[in-house]
Tab-separated table of C-alpha atoms in Angstrom:
chain	number	residue	atom	x	y	z
X	1	MET	CA	85.203	74.133	67.892
X	2	LEU	CA	83.423	71.011	66.684
X	3	ASP	CA	83.947	69.685	63.170
X	4	PRO	CA	80.509	69.285	61.541
X	5	HIS	CA	81.997	67.470	58.540
X	6	LYS	CA	83.386	64.771	60.809
X	7	ILE	CA	80.143	64.621	62.796
X	8	ARG	CA	78.120	64.179	59.585
X	9	GLU	CA	79.829	60.837	58.996
X	10	ASP	CA	77.868	59.473	61.980
X	11	PHE	CA	74.491	60.387	60.502
X	12	PRO	CA	73.385	57.926	57.786
X	13	ILE	CA	70.361	59.985	56.708
X	14	LEU	CA	72.557	62.935	55.688
X	15	LYS	CA	73.859	60.860	52.786
X	16	ARG	CA	70.458	60.704	51.061
X	17	THR	CA	69.085	63.000	48.400
X	18	VAL	CA	65.697	64.709	48.187
X	19	ASN	CA	64.343	65.694	44.781
X	20	SER	CA	67.749	64.790	43.336
X	21	ASN	CA	69.563	67.224	45.639
X	22	PRO	CA	71.712	66.477	48.684
X	23	LEU	CA	69.575	66.665	51.815
X	24	ILE	CA	69.987	69.879	53.806
X	25	TYR	CA	68.158	69.418	57.067
X	26	PHE	CA	67.295	72.757	58.690
X	27	ASP	CA	64.273	71.606	60.707
X	28	ASN	CA	66.128	70.664	63.855
X	29	ALA	CA	63.847	72.615	66.161
X	30	ALA	CA	61.127	70.116	65.176
X	31	THR	CA	63.281	67.020	65.546
X	32	SER	CA	66.932	66.126	65.136
X	33	GLN	CA	68.489	63.383	63.027
X	34	LYS	CA	69.962	60.325	64.742
X	35	PRO	CA	73.609	59.215	64.727
X	36	ARG	CA	74.651	55.642	63.999
X	37	GLN	CA	75.601	55.231	67.690
X	38	VAL	CA	71.990	55.823	68.812
X	39	ILE	CA	70.524	53.644	66.059
X	40	ASP	CA	72.968	50.847	66.959
X	41	ALA	CA	72.202	51.113	70.685
X	42	VAL	CA	68.474	50.658	70.056
X	43	LYS	CA	69.126	47.813	67.602
X	44	SER	CA	71.524	46.130	70.002
X	45	PHE	CA	68.957	46.272	72.809
X	46	TYR	CA	66.370	44.426	70.715
X	47	GLU	CA	68.929	41.971	69.333
X	48	ASN	CA	70.652	41.153	72.594
X	49	CYS	CA	68.768	41.939	75.775
X	50	ASN	CA	65.142	42.777	75.086
X	51	ALA	CA	63.034	42.094	78.178
X	52	ASN	CA	60.726	44.013	80.472
X	53	VAL	CA	62.394	46.012	83.229
X	54	HIS	CA	62.007	45.621	87.000
X	55	ARG	CA	59.705	42.618	86.606
X	56	ALA	CA	61.689	39.411	86.584
X	57	VAL	CA	64.706	37.735	88.114
X	58	HIS	CA	65.967	36.334	84.841
X	59	THR	CA	69.161	37.513	83.175
X	60	LEU	CA	67.614	39.424	80.279
X	61	SER	CA	65.331	41.436	82.554
X	62	GLN	CA	68.231	42.284	84.812
X	63	GLU	CA	70.356	43.419	81.889
X	64	ALA	CA	67.496	45.523	80.499
X	65	SER	CA	66.823	47.033	83.949
X	66	GLU	CA	70.494	47.859	84.380
X	67	LEU	CA	70.632	49.653	81.026
X	68	TYR	CA	67.392	51.519	81.674
X	69	GLU	CA	68.586	52.693	85.103
X	70	LYS	CA	71.957	53.649	83.661
X	71	ALA	CA	70.081	55.836	81.174
X	72	HIS	CA	68.522	57.752	84.087
X	73	GLU	CA	71.976	58.178	85.630
X	74	GLU	CA	73.438	59.483	82.367
X	75	VAL	CA	70.701	62.140	82.123
X	76	THR	CA	71.232	63.021	85.808
X	77	GLU	CA	74.848	63.897	85.096
X	78	PHE	CA	74.014	65.672	81.834
X	79	ILE	CA	71.845	68.296	83.554
X	80	SER	CA	73.694	68.174	86.893
X	81	ALA	CA	70.741	66.912	88.927
X	82	ASP	CA	71.289	65.531	92.429
X	83	GLY	CA	70.364	61.956	91.634
X	84	MET	CA	68.392	59.705	89.316
X	85	GLU	CA	65.402	59.990	91.686
X	86	GLU	CA	64.909	63.420	90.133
X	87	ILE	CA	64.807	62.103	86.551
X	88	VAL	CA	61.435	60.834	85.332
X	89	PHE	CA	61.271	59.365	81.838
X	90	VAL	CA	58.163	60.439	79.956
X	91	ARG	CA	57.122	60.583	76.283
X	92	GLY	CA	58.429	64.103	75.759
X	93	THR	CA	58.207	67.720	76.839
X	94	THR	CA	54.428	67.799	76.431
X	95	GLU	CA	53.878	64.855	78.742
X	96	ALA	CA	56.369	66.260	81.255
X	97	ILE	CA	54.444	69.543	81.482
X	98	ASN	CA	51.129	67.704	81.696
X	99	LEU	CA	52.586	65.600	84.499
X	100	VAL	CA	53.376	68.713	86.530
X	101	ALA	CA	50.006	70.291	85.721
X	102	TYR	CA	47.946	67.233	86.641
X	103	SER	CA	50.030	66.075	89.575
X	104	TRP	CA	51.429	69.198	91.251
X	105	GLY	CA	48.766	71.521	89.814
X	106	LEU	CA	45.791	69.389	90.771
X	107	GLN	CA	47.068	69.217	94.357
X	108	ASN	CA	48.239	72.792	94.773
X	109	LEU	CA	46.251	75.166	92.574
X	110	ARG	CA	42.879	76.601	93.501
X	111	LYS	CA	40.586	79.560	92.871
X	112	GLY	CA	42.430	82.864	93.235
X	113	ASP	CA	45.805	81.362	92.347
X	114	GLU	CA	47.735	82.394	89.247
X	115	VAL	CA	49.921	80.471	86.812
X	116	LEU	CA	52.261	82.780	84.911
X	117	VAL	CA	53.286	81.872	81.375
X	118	SER	CA	54.379	84.106	78.489
X	119	MET	CA	53.183	84.927	74.979
X	120	MET	CA	56.218	83.133	73.535
X	121	GLU	CA	55.252	79.691	74.819
X	122	HIS	CA	54.788	76.612	72.686
X	123	HIS	CA	51.174	75.416	72.910
X	124	SER	CA	52.356	72.562	75.140
X	125	ASN	CA	53.144	75.091	77.878
X	126	ILE	CA	49.814	76.897	77.494
X	127	VAL	CA	47.131	74.307	76.795
X	128	PRO	CA	47.635	72.050	79.880
X	129	TRP	CA	47.351	75.079	82.192
X	130	GLU	CA	44.303	76.486	80.403
X	131	MET	CA	42.688	73.011	80.506
X	132	LEU	CA	43.343	72.547	84.219
X	133	SER	CA	42.163	76.069	85.052
X	134	LYS	CA	38.665	75.082	83.863
X	135	PHE	CA	38.502	72.537	86.710
X	136	LYS	CA	40.453	74.366	89.381
X	137	GLN	CA	39.308	77.942	88.683
X	138	PHE	CA	42.790	79.516	88.831
X	139	THR	CA	43.931	82.225	86.413
X	140	VAL	CA	46.521	81.838	83.653
X	141	LYS	CA	48.422	85.114	83.130
X	142	TYR	CA	50.572	85.941	80.118
X	143	ALA	CA	53.771	88.006	80.301
X	144	GLU	CA	54.158	90.185	77.214
X	145	LEU	CA	56.918	90.237	74.631
X	146	ASN	CA	59.007	93.013	73.132
X	147	GLY	CA	58.612	93.877	69.444
X	148	ASP	CA	61.369	91.434	68.452
X	149	GLY	CA	59.643	88.542	70.209
X	150	SER	CA	61.985	88.520	73.207
X	151	LEU	CA	60.562	88.345	76.714
X	152	ASN	CA	59.615	91.648	78.318
X	153	TYR	CA	61.078	91.289	81.808
X	154	GLU	CA	59.222	94.347	83.059
X	155	SER	CA	55.914	92.768	82.060
X	156	LEU	CA	57.013	89.504	83.670
X	157	GLY	CA	57.867	91.304	86.912
X	158	LYS	CA	54.563	93.174	86.919
X	159	SER	CA	52.630	89.977	86.225
X	160	LEU	CA	54.100	88.284	89.300
X	161	SER	CA	51.888	88.662	92.356
X	162	LYS	CA	51.443	87.068	95.750
X	163	ASN	CA	48.908	84.805	94.038
X	164	THR	CA	51.435	83.447	91.515
X	165	LYS	CA	52.096	79.812	92.387
X	166	ILE	CA	54.174	78.748	89.427
X	167	VAL	CA	56.001	80.460	86.541
X	168	CYS	CA	56.121	78.291	83.407
X	169	LEU	CA	58.475	79.524	80.703
X	170	ALA	CA	60.474	78.349	77.750
X	171	HIS	CA	64.243	78.536	78.156
X	172	VAL	CA	64.533	79.151	74.400
X	173	SER	CA	61.682	80.186	72.100
X	174	ASN	CA	60.942	77.533	69.482
X	175	VAL	CA	60.086	80.285	66.988
X	176	THR	CA	62.550	83.131	67.477
X	177	GLY	CA	65.306	81.205	69.219
X	178	ALA	CA	65.420	83.958	71.867
X	179	ILE	CA	67.171	82.760	75.025
X	180	ASN	CA	65.514	83.655	78.321
X	181	ASP	CA	67.585	84.439	81.401
X	182	ILE	CA	66.273	81.526	83.447
X	183	LYS	CA	68.564	82.165	86.411
X	184	LYS	CA	67.156	85.665	86.784
X	185	ILE	CA	63.560	84.503	86.254
X	186	ALA	CA	63.964	81.644	88.771
X	187	GLN	CA	65.199	84.180	91.300
X	188	MET	CA	62.223	86.458	90.563
X	189	ALA	CA	59.797	83.529	90.944
X	190	HIS	CA	61.367	82.252	94.149
X	191	ASP	CA	61.550	85.729	95.717
X	192	ASN	CA	57.833	85.850	95.106
X	193	GLY	CA	57.221	82.431	96.682
X	194	ALA	CA	56.452	80.767	93.329
X	195	LEU	CA	57.951	77.703	91.680
X	196	ILE	CA	59.478	77.702	88.202
X	197	LEU	CA	58.887	75.150	85.447
X	198	VAL	CA	61.201	75.473	82.466
X	199	ASP	CA	60.344	74.151	79.011
X	200	GLY	CA	63.809	73.038	77.953
X	201	ALA	CA	62.811	71.467	74.624
X	202	GLN	CA	64.905	73.990	72.667
X	203	SER	CA	67.660	74.573	75.221
X	204	VAL	CA	68.789	71.210	76.616
X	205	PRO	CA	69.815	69.920	73.135
X	206	HIS	CA	71.746	73.105	72.319
X	207	LEU	CA	73.198	74.713	75.485
X	208	PRO	CA	74.842	73.553	78.687
X	209	VAL	CA	71.981	73.366	81.222
X	210	ASN	CA	72.736	72.971	84.921
X	211	VAL	CA	69.522	72.675	86.942
X	212	LYS	CA	71.256	73.412	90.236
X	213	ASP	CA	73.010	76.528	88.990
X	214	LEU	CA	69.801	77.833	87.399
X	215	ASP	CA	67.799	76.786	90.495
X	216	ILE	CA	65.015	75.255	88.410
X	217	ASP	CA	62.171	73.417	90.171
X	218	PHE	CA	60.956	71.507	87.114
X	219	LEU	CA	62.628	71.043	83.728
X	220	ALA	CA	60.889	69.374	80.786
X	221	PHE	CA	62.634	68.236	77.596
X	222	SER	CA	62.385	65.787	74.703
X	223	GLY	CA	64.877	63.174	73.567
X	224	HIS	CA	64.038	63.353	69.871
X	225	LYS	CA	65.298	66.929	69.563
X	226	MET	CA	68.697	65.864	70.945
X	227	LEU	CA	69.614	62.882	68.744
X	228	ALA	CA	67.515	60.309	70.648
X	229	PRO	CA	64.475	58.392	69.374
X	230	THR	CA	60.957	59.824	69.452
X	231	GLY	CA	58.668	58.945	72.349
X	232	ILE	CA	61.201	59.484	75.115
X	233	GLY	CA	61.658	62.625	77.173
X	234	VAL	CA	62.450	63.796	80.652
X	235	LEU	CA	60.862	65.573	83.561
X	236	TYR	CA	63.429	66.767	86.069
X	237	GLY	CA	61.986	67.784	89.422
X	238	LYS	CA	63.590	68.694	92.715
X	239	ARG	CA	63.403	65.583	94.863
X	240	ALA	CA	61.336	67.164	97.676
X	241	LEU	CA	58.767	68.380	95.159
X	242	LEU	CA	58.479	65.033	93.386
X	243	GLU	CA	58.174	63.278	96.740
X	244	SER	CA	55.315	65.547	97.777
X	245	MET	CA	53.402	64.974	94.536
X	246	GLU	CA	50.789	62.326	93.778
X	247	PRO	CA	51.410	60.141	90.702
X	248	PHE	CA	50.093	61.251	87.328
X	249	HIS	CA	49.384	57.826	85.801
X	250	GLY	CA	48.387	54.733	87.780
X	251	GLY	CA	49.244	51.127	86.977
X	252	GLY	CA	52.050	48.640	87.308
X	253	GLU	CA	55.620	49.645	88.121
X	254	MET	CA	54.599	52.823	89.991
X	255	ILE	CA	53.286	51.020	93.092
X	256	ARG	CA	55.018	49.378	96.041
X	257	GLU	CA	51.941	47.454	97.233
X	258	VAL	CA	48.277	47.028	96.344
X	259	ILE	CA	46.618	45.328	99.325
X	260	PHE	CA	42.986	44.320	99.219
X	261	ASP	CA	41.415	45.200	102.577
X	262	GLN	CA	38.795	42.600	103.541
X	263	LYS	CA	37.039	45.073	105.849
X	264	THR	CA	36.596	47.972	103.455
X	265	LYS	CA	36.562	45.794	100.317
X	266	ARG	CA	38.932	48.317	98.720
X	267	CYS	CA	42.589	48.317	97.797
X	268	LYS	CA	45.130	50.183	99.860
X	269	ILE	CA	47.949	51.406	97.627
X	270	THR	CA	51.407	52.671	98.418
X	271	TRP	CA	53.656	54.251	95.801
X	272	ASN	CA	57.001	53.070	94.533
X	273	THR	CA	60.134	55.109	95.159
X	274	LEU	CA	61.269	57.929	92.837
X	275	PRO	CA	61.457	58.108	89.898
X	276	TRP	CA	59.390	54.932	89.295
X	277	LYS	CA	56.367	56.428	91.101
X	278	PHE	CA	55.858	58.515	87.960
X	279	GLU	CA	56.642	55.826	85.379
X	280	ALA	CA	53.486	53.689	85.279
X	281	GLY	CA	53.351	50.653	83.018
X	282	THR	CA	56.095	49.251	80.825
X	283	PRO	CA	58.274	52.219	79.912
X	284	HIS	CA	59.852	53.046	76.544
X	285	ILE	CA	62.942	50.995	77.384
X	286	SER	CA	64.656	51.144	73.998
X	287	GLY	CA	63.924	54.885	73.841
X	288	GLY	CA	65.600	55.370	77.217
X	289	ILE	CA	68.646	53.434	76.017
X	290	GLY	CA	68.712	55.513	72.828
X	291	LEU	CA	68.543	58.663	74.934
X	292	MET	CA	71.488	57.448	77.027
X	293	GLU	CA	73.564	57.011	73.871
X	294	ALA	CA	72.465	60.421	72.568
X	295	VAL	CA	73.519	62.065	75.827
X	296	ARG	CA	76.875	60.284	75.666
X	297	TYR	CA	77.328	61.536	72.106
X	298	LEU	CA	76.541	65.143	73.064
X	299	ARG	CA	78.786	64.990	76.137
X	300	HIS	CA	81.591	63.697	73.936
X	301	VAL	CA	81.107	66.628	71.534
X	302	GLY	CA	80.746	69.025	74.484
X	303	MET	CA	77.752	71.283	75.034
X	304	GLU	CA	79.870	74.443	74.975
X	305	SER	CA	81.072	73.435	71.504
X	306	VAL	CA	77.503	72.739	70.402
X	307	LYS	CA	76.475	76.212	71.577
X	308	LYS	CA	79.430	77.926	69.888
X	309	HIS	CA	78.890	76.080	66.605
X	310	GLU	CA	75.224	77.048	66.437
X	311	GLU	CA	75.973	80.642	67.394
X	312	MET	CA	78.546	80.838	64.591
X	313	LEU	CA	76.156	79.278	62.085
X	314	THR	CA	73.262	81.549	63.131
X	315	LYS	CA	75.398	84.661	62.808
X	316	TYR	CA	76.707	83.549	59.412
X	317	ALA	CA	73.248	82.570	58.123
X	318	MET	CA	71.618	85.825	59.272
X	319	SER	CA	74.258	87.869	57.523
X	320	CYS	CA	74.035	85.778	54.301
X	321	MET	CA	70.230	85.921	54.301
X	322	GLN	CA	70.154	89.685	54.712
X	323	GLU	CA	72.630	90.119	51.865
X	324	CYS	CA	71.039	87.656	49.444
X	325	CYS	CA	67.517	88.922	49.230
X	326	LYS	CA	65.980	92.377	49.659
X	327	LYS	CA	62.516	90.944	50.211
X	328	ILE	CA	63.583	88.864	53.196
X	329	ARG	CA	62.539	89.714	56.746
X	330	ILE	CA	64.253	88.007	59.660
X	331	TYR	CA	62.184	87.972	62.829
X	332	GLY	CA	63.332	87.766	66.434
X	333	PRO	CA	66.278	89.342	68.242
X	334	ASP	CA	68.956	90.864	65.972
X	335	ALA	CA	71.965	89.639	67.931
X	336	SER	CA	72.899	86.044	67.152
X	337	SER	CA	74.289	85.719	70.691
X	338	ALA	CA	70.758	86.270	72.048
X	339	LYS	CA	69.468	83.427	69.879
X	340	CYS	CA	69.888	79.696	69.867
X	341	GLY	CA	70.272	78.221	66.375
X	342	ILE	CA	66.831	79.257	65.141
X	343	ILE	CA	66.052	81.827	62.429
X	344	PRO	CA	62.417	82.650	61.657
X	345	PHE	CA	61.901	84.580	58.445
X	346	GLY	CA	59.477	85.636	55.742
X	347	ILE	CA	59.739	86.743	52.111
X	348	GLU	CA	57.514	89.478	50.768
X	349	GLY	CA	55.001	88.133	48.265
X	350	ALA	CA	55.363	84.527	49.333
X	351	SER	CA	53.635	82.681	52.140
X	352	SER	CA	55.799	80.716	54.567
X	353	HIS	CA	54.504	77.503	52.971
X	354	ASP	CA	55.522	78.722	49.513
X	355	VAL	CA	59.013	79.338	50.844
X	356	ALA	CA	59.174	75.889	52.453
X	357	LEU	CA	57.876	74.161	49.291
X	358	PHE	CA	60.341	76.038	47.107
X	359	LEU	CA	63.257	75.063	49.341
X	360	ASP	CA	61.985	71.477	49.430
X	361	ASN	CA	62.434	71.331	45.652
X	362	TYR	CA	66.146	71.769	46.308
X	363	GLY	CA	66.274	69.218	49.115
X	364	ILE	CA	66.267	71.876	51.848
X	365	MET	CA	63.959	71.117	54.779
X	366	VAL	CA	62.583	74.080	56.752
X	367	ARG	CA	59.400	74.457	58.769
X	368	SER	CA	56.509	76.788	57.952
X	369	GLY	CA	53.373	77.901	59.808
X	370	PHE	CA	52.792	78.789	63.459
X	371	HIS	CA	55.240	76.206	64.867
X	372	CYS	CA	52.701	75.492	67.641
X	373	ALA	CA	53.093	79.065	68.917
X	374	GLN	CA	50.073	80.966	67.658
X	375	PRO	CA	49.980	83.582	70.467
X	376	LEU	CA	53.600	84.528	69.677
X	377	HIS	CA	52.753	85.029	65.995
X	378	ALA	CA	49.743	87.172	66.977
X	379	SER	CA	51.932	89.187	69.338
X	380	MET	CA	54.444	89.809	66.521
X	381	LYS	CA	51.603	90.436	64.026
X	382	LEU	CA	52.738	87.582	61.760
X	383	SER	CA	50.342	85.393	59.797
X	384	SER	CA	52.954	82.611	59.878
X	385	SER	CA	56.701	82.216	59.462
X	386	ALA	CA	59.301	80.030	57.819
X	387	ARG	CA	61.949	78.714	60.211
X	388	ALA	CA	65.479	77.462	59.637
X	389	SER	CA	67.001	75.730	62.648
X	390	PHE	CA	70.471	74.261	62.978
X	391	TYR	CA	72.302	71.501	64.817
X	392	ILE	CA	75.751	70.008	65.181
X	393	TYR	CA	75.877	68.461	61.681
X	394	ASN	CA	74.954	71.618	59.742
X	395	THR	CA	77.685	73.440	57.854
X	396	ARG	CA	78.476	76.842	56.381
X	397	GLU	CA	78.373	75.236	52.923
X	398	GLU	CA	74.761	74.233	53.574
X	399	VAL	CA	73.972	77.807	54.598
X	400	ASP	CA	75.581	79.026	51.347
X	401	ARG	CA	73.358	76.698	49.311
X	402	PHE	CA	70.295	77.721	51.340
X	403	THR	CA	70.880	81.427	50.685
X	404	GLU	CA	71.595	80.751	47.022
X	405	VAL	CA	68.136	79.170	46.709
X	406	LEU	CA	66.527	81.969	48.746
X	407	ARG	CA	67.831	84.419	46.146
X	408	GLU	CA	65.678	82.656	43.539
X	409	ILE	CA	62.555	82.986	45.664
X	410	GLU	CA	62.915	86.756	45.347
X	411	GLN	CA	61.422	86.320	41.882
X	412	PHE	CA	58.041	85.443	43.449
M	1	MET	CA	36.544	61.123	42.501
M	2	PRO	CA	38.597	58.600	40.497
M	3	GLU	CA	40.957	61.179	38.896
M	4	THR	CA	41.852	62.610	42.267
M	5	GLU	CA	42.414	59.191	43.809
M	6	GLU	CA	44.642	58.141	40.916
M	7	TYR	CA	46.994	61.110	41.224
M	8	VAL	CA	46.722	62.563	44.739
M	9	ALA	CA	48.592	61.103	47.711
M	10	ARG	CA	47.678	63.667	50.370
M	11	ILE	CA	45.703	66.846	50.913
M	12	ASP	CA	46.746	68.889	53.946
M	13	GLY	CA	45.500	72.151	55.360
M	14	THR	CA	48.437	74.369	56.325
M	15	CYS	CA	49.162	75.773	59.747
M	16	GLY	CA	49.002	79.573	59.793
M	17	LYS	CA	46.510	82.362	59.250
M	18	GLU	CA	46.642	81.894	55.462
M	19	GLU	CA	44.706	78.597	55.594
M	20	ASP	CA	46.251	77.375	52.349
M	21	VAL	CA	45.831	73.801	51.169
M	22	ILE	CA	48.762	71.668	50.002
M	23	VAL	CA	48.144	68.843	47.557
M	24	THR	CA	50.875	66.210	47.249
M	25	PHE	CA	50.743	64.059	44.134
M	26	LYS	CA	51.696	60.373	44.156
M	27	TYR	CA	55.426	60.057	43.478
M	28	ASP	CA	55.086	57.829	40.410
M	29	LYS	CA	52.237	59.961	39.009
M	30	LYS	CA	53.598	63.430	39.710
M	31	ASP	CA	55.069	64.062	36.272
M	32	GLU	CA	51.882	62.956	34.546
M	33	ALA	CA	49.791	65.098	36.932
M	34	THR	CA	52.061	68.093	36.282
M	35	ARG	CA	51.706	67.696	32.516
M	36	LYS	CA	47.910	67.501	32.739
M	37	ILE	CA	47.666	70.527	35.014
M	38	LEU	CA	50.007	72.635	32.884
M	39	SER	CA	47.993	71.797	29.793
M	40	LYS	CA	44.752	73.031	31.363
M	41	ALA	CA	45.625	75.886	33.720
M	42	LYS	CA	46.905	79.261	32.614
M	43	THR	CA	50.557	79.900	33.461
M	44	GLU	CA	50.930	83.391	34.921
M	45	LYS	CA	54.580	83.021	35.805
M	46	SER	CA	57.255	80.378	36.091
M	47	ILE	CA	60.526	80.371	37.982
M	48	ALA	CA	63.226	78.223	36.392
M	49	ARG	CA	60.465	75.721	35.488
M	50	ILE	CA	60.487	74.687	39.137
M	51	VAL	CA	57.510	76.728	40.287
M	52	PHE	CA	54.511	77.582	38.148
M	53	GLU	CA	52.083	80.249	39.212
M	54	LEU	CA	48.785	79.150	37.675
M	55	THR	CA	45.122	80.118	37.494
M	56	PHE	CA	42.197	77.878	36.719
M	57	LYS	CA	38.596	79.062	36.891
M	58	ASN	CA	39.547	82.107	38.968
M	59	VAL	CA	41.475	80.021	41.480
M	60	SER	CA	45.184	80.770	41.746
M	61	PHE	CA	47.698	78.185	42.857
M	62	ARG	CA	51.375	77.316	42.641
M	63	LEU	CA	52.630	74.018	41.296
M	64	TYR	CA	56.092	72.778	42.300
M	65	GLY	CA	58.375	70.446	40.388
M	66	SER	CA	58.601	68.218	43.455
M	67	GLY	CA	54.970	67.201	42.859
M	68	LYS	CA	53.196	69.508	45.272
M	69	ALA	CA	50.684	72.290	44.728
M	70	ILE	CA	49.548	75.022	47.085
M	71	PHE	CA	46.028	76.412	46.681
M	72	ARG	CA	44.912	79.704	48.196
M	73	GLY	CA	41.553	81.218	49.044
M	74	LEU	CA	39.407	78.174	48.420
M	75	ARG	CA	35.845	78.299	49.736
M	76	ASN	CA	35.692	74.677	50.839
M	77	LYS	CA	36.901	71.127	50.240
M	78	GLU	CA	34.295	70.499	47.531
M	79	GLU	CA	35.690	73.360	45.460
M	80	LEU	CA	39.179	71.842	45.659
M	81	ASN	CA	37.892	68.390	44.726
M	82	THR	CA	36.016	69.792	41.723
M	83	ILE	CA	39.048	71.721	40.494
M	84	LEU	CA	41.397	68.755	40.945
M	85	ALA	CA	38.998	66.452	39.131
M	86	GLU	CA	38.839	68.820	36.155
M	87	LEU	CA	42.568	69.448	36.083
M	88	LEU	CA	43.462	65.767	36.285
M	89	SER	CA	40.791	64.353	33.972
């Protein structure tokens, strides 16, 4: 079991106060805090070897390139991919999904085809497909949810058809924390001749994820939710798929050659090798290096320990919350083992924003609103929700303080 | 409106069906803003003097000790601006 008190020593921000109270950060599903090791790695890059990558023969550029490539290798090992060719650095989960939609989708989807998503998706796994469908005339289908917000596998199975070309699902819901059985869903998709894209924004930072074992075709996730800086994320894709796809963005870095043909008066372009074919322009080098350090940190802690810690904290918090306040309603699956460190809740007589503002007075940060998942809220008949979400540095003592403050909100 | 500009740092619409509006007062002016508002609006309820449930000209809102207020059921932005100007004058 990990020791959150020891881990907290690595996170400078956790020493600050908010409204004269010690900071309790329970908004980890939105973004995580950053350990000293990540901050130092980014600082060290700018202080010691800042240069553009893959562009020059000089020492600094070579050192920067080496670090940036090493970052791809570290992520490769973290999710058990076959090689760094399968790891494309992007801005985050949203860009990774857009990359698949506008590269693979533009090439492969046409009228009559279906893209299967679910009602629990974050808007970033709905909007790109709806946008593209306007141009390509395919249909976006939505698998339904059970009353507790978990995925209805029967509805998913019924929604799959011979026309389904890709199934795009969250591994973990960013609202309810419900964990989807991706191995089973990948099998269902593949048996039906469809690909599977997994939104791993809420799973990769919190659970061991092995892309080979789960047989995932595409996996999208963000660095900033797993201790790394903002603006860096990852698209994993099976090598054969990435090789068959056209680039998403065009520019420098992603080409091998741009030859001006005197006869046609046009340029003939050939693409760079993977993963650079999908990383046009100067990449977020310091972000990649920060992500490498974040991955090293998480591997040192151990992803099984991360999972166990959050499961323990979720179970403890759910039980404390239910005991502390009669007006409280916890949404999502009842069993903490079916959830991943996220507890959505509401308090009778108070809007989710009232709850969040009240907690903020005591230095406790939680999210309120739709959490970019409006269809899920509609499906669960919720006008909005407050959400507490945990990570490796959160403690039982923080949960005690949180529930103590919740008890006061009952007076609303 | 000068009163609003002097005291208000941000006005944000909330995400959710409720469509509430959150007003954040400038950090160094929040205590002064709170005093002015409490002197003009009617206090319906207060919890530990951290949250005040208030009404002013048939508009209900909650004022927090951290220097934030949440307004509900406003017709439009002009109505909020008018109310804030009166409360903070």
